[in-house]
């Protein structure tokens, strides 16, 4: 190569590279700076929303080149297309036609400008959701292309040179898409999950060609409210041609796969007229008709794919013919023939010596002709096994009439050596069957078991089926004899039955049962069926949440027509068991000699009305919320009218005993659906030890701590949360209640438990050596914060015992500790509680009245000093003649309203304020004394640093009857506000603001 040629090549390469660089630079500038998403997105949205009868939304539109090289394209992100075809405004779910994560479109505009041809090079949709909807009037939400005016149509005719001559679709791709087709016009609903599609098409004036590759994860199909197809994985590889003149679509070289079964599909789809129903004429057959193909239909999770030698004739084929459209559905047929086929898996000692089967099926979804499924013969011979069966189902889409007959001897142990079972799968034992069955599906659905015609026998000897990979096991020895002629009658013996699955387990040592029914005459009524059974050592469970065990039990079941509706079943069940143990989660229950006698009538699907009696000799219940067991003695419980009735049901918790009578409502709904549990009970008790019960609630895992006699001092008390979703109304009659060091007797009144609160309504009792009347509310929705409100009325109570009962009084009225005697005490208060059940003093709001006579000042030295200074006549009698104090607590301050105090020759009025930080400001007006004038004493500071000053008497008119009544009214009004405040906590319908701490 000479220098001149090399130079020319070099210059050409440099020029080409430079041009390419300039071109790529220009493309980069156009994509990133001129046609940016911010500029393209509003233009595309405007054009789409103007030309489509729909509303399009998207995040952005990008011009692409490098990802769609060598052509320009558009990429749309996060798009939603809402159809206006049915509803122009006020869109509904059925108007959401399409949503997608990403859409890429590549077209060739040159073909459109020069060849009047639309060339779609690529259309890709990812993570799309399509909802195709047609209403009852036949209007579809995908009809979103706006129609042109008549003038535009005339212009199109006059300019024939611009008419589209051809549409070329190079590739359409859908990935991970979900499609729903909801046709209310033909009452068809189809949902396709995880759809993947690749399509190539050429649409010309006279004919069109289409290539399609399709698969989905699941297909669901409903028709006329009935689920006809579900859990169907479909694959389709099709080459189709459309003759536009005859409007006929022809399938060629089309493969159809249904749950891994390969079929060949052929035929045509067409329309006789525009807008009319489609004419369907399709045929399908097994792609490789052999016994090997049939055996490969068995899921690979059961049988290994292993070398197989098979012989014999196999036919599997069917058709789909008829019209599809409004009020039209095609007919489907299926034919299966296997004629004396045989097979042998390599390396296994046994094989299939002979397999013969003949099956015909026909389905008319329009129900103009009866649909049926007919198994004329099924015969299997080999591996010491001989199976012969036939059956038929008539009126398949109505009330199926089922007929089945078999005469078989099955050696499962030998069959395990005939087929290559997967690792972990094993079968064994022998099964002998010789019976004939005849019934309708409606009889099974309605529990009308007496109309099931069953005669023959079924034997299982050492039978077992195991799959260790799925934790499944079933084994049994059983002998079933069906001896009825025109009625259902059977004798059943089962020994050593075991069933284990991932969420269910059951073991039974022995069961003997007899079943018999009356001869059916009236077809409108259910037939009486009676079953009696005895069983030994039944152990069952559902996951880790439920475990049941009974040693010996006998039961009887009686199925008969319902009283409300003879077509609905009424079931009578009687059960007796010597021992029953049950565990639900962490709750455990044991019963000695229990049983029940129940009747349940079915009202509608899944709704039964039970009634009857449940009884037991002894019962023990343990719950994780309570450290002590709950023990109940001989008790009978009545069930009926959606409630449970108790009559003198006695239970014991530690040293506490209770007797309950009344009703519990909605127990089933509370356990299964989490709804409200209601109860109306009368509770009586000889002894109620609150100390032990509180310890059992606070320390649910510590049985020793719960057994202590008093509330623990080493461990602080904790708030206990009242369970939600309960509404109890209780009437109490308690002989003895122990709390702390106090004992209350003859406790009577009403107790409500609801809204996660306890409400004691005007309980009367004898305690603190006084008569007590109390109303109290306690609420805690979490362990860190609670609320308490009370209204106490105590008559002639010892001051010392009162302060012990309400320790916070010592903080609020410290002078009480200096007195000894009996007082009347009225108090209404509410406060926030901390996690240890202590009152948060700053939140306390209270109205208190204390009244007493002949109160003794307990500090003798202080009295001696006062009597000497004030020159008392009686220097030994340290008694106040009377005292009547009104005080309120609010916002952290105690207000002591002026009250009279009389001792010896002195009469004084005392009042003032005190902060909860123990700083006080009191005033004493001396109204009567040996001195010839009235004076006042001001006391300020605190107990450690007190200041006393002499001044004027401020309370000369503050202790008159009028002033005292005014003070009483103020205190009473605050008390009423407090009572109304905690009554709101218990109101079922109240939705307003609750007191602080009760939210």
PDB file of C-alpha atoms in Angstrom, residues 203 359 470 479 497 499 519 538:
ATOM      1  CA  UNK A 203     -51.036  -5.061   9.118  1.00  0.00           C
ATOM      2  CA  UNK A 359     -63.092 -39.965  29.274  1.00  0.00           C
ATOM      3  CA  UNK A 470     -43.540 -30.499  53.321  1.00  0.00           C
ATOM      4  CA  UNK A 479     -62.252 -50.603  58.218  1.00  0.00           C
ATOM      5  CA  UNK A 497     -54.517 -42.843  62.778  1.00  0.00           C
ATOM      6  CA  UNK A 499     -52.276 -36.806  60.419  1.00  0.00           C
ATOM      7  CA  UNK A 519     -85.338 -43.445  54.153  1.00  0.00           C
ATOM      8  CA  UNK A 538     -57.156 -38.148  70.760  1.00  0.00           C
TER       9      UNK A 538
END
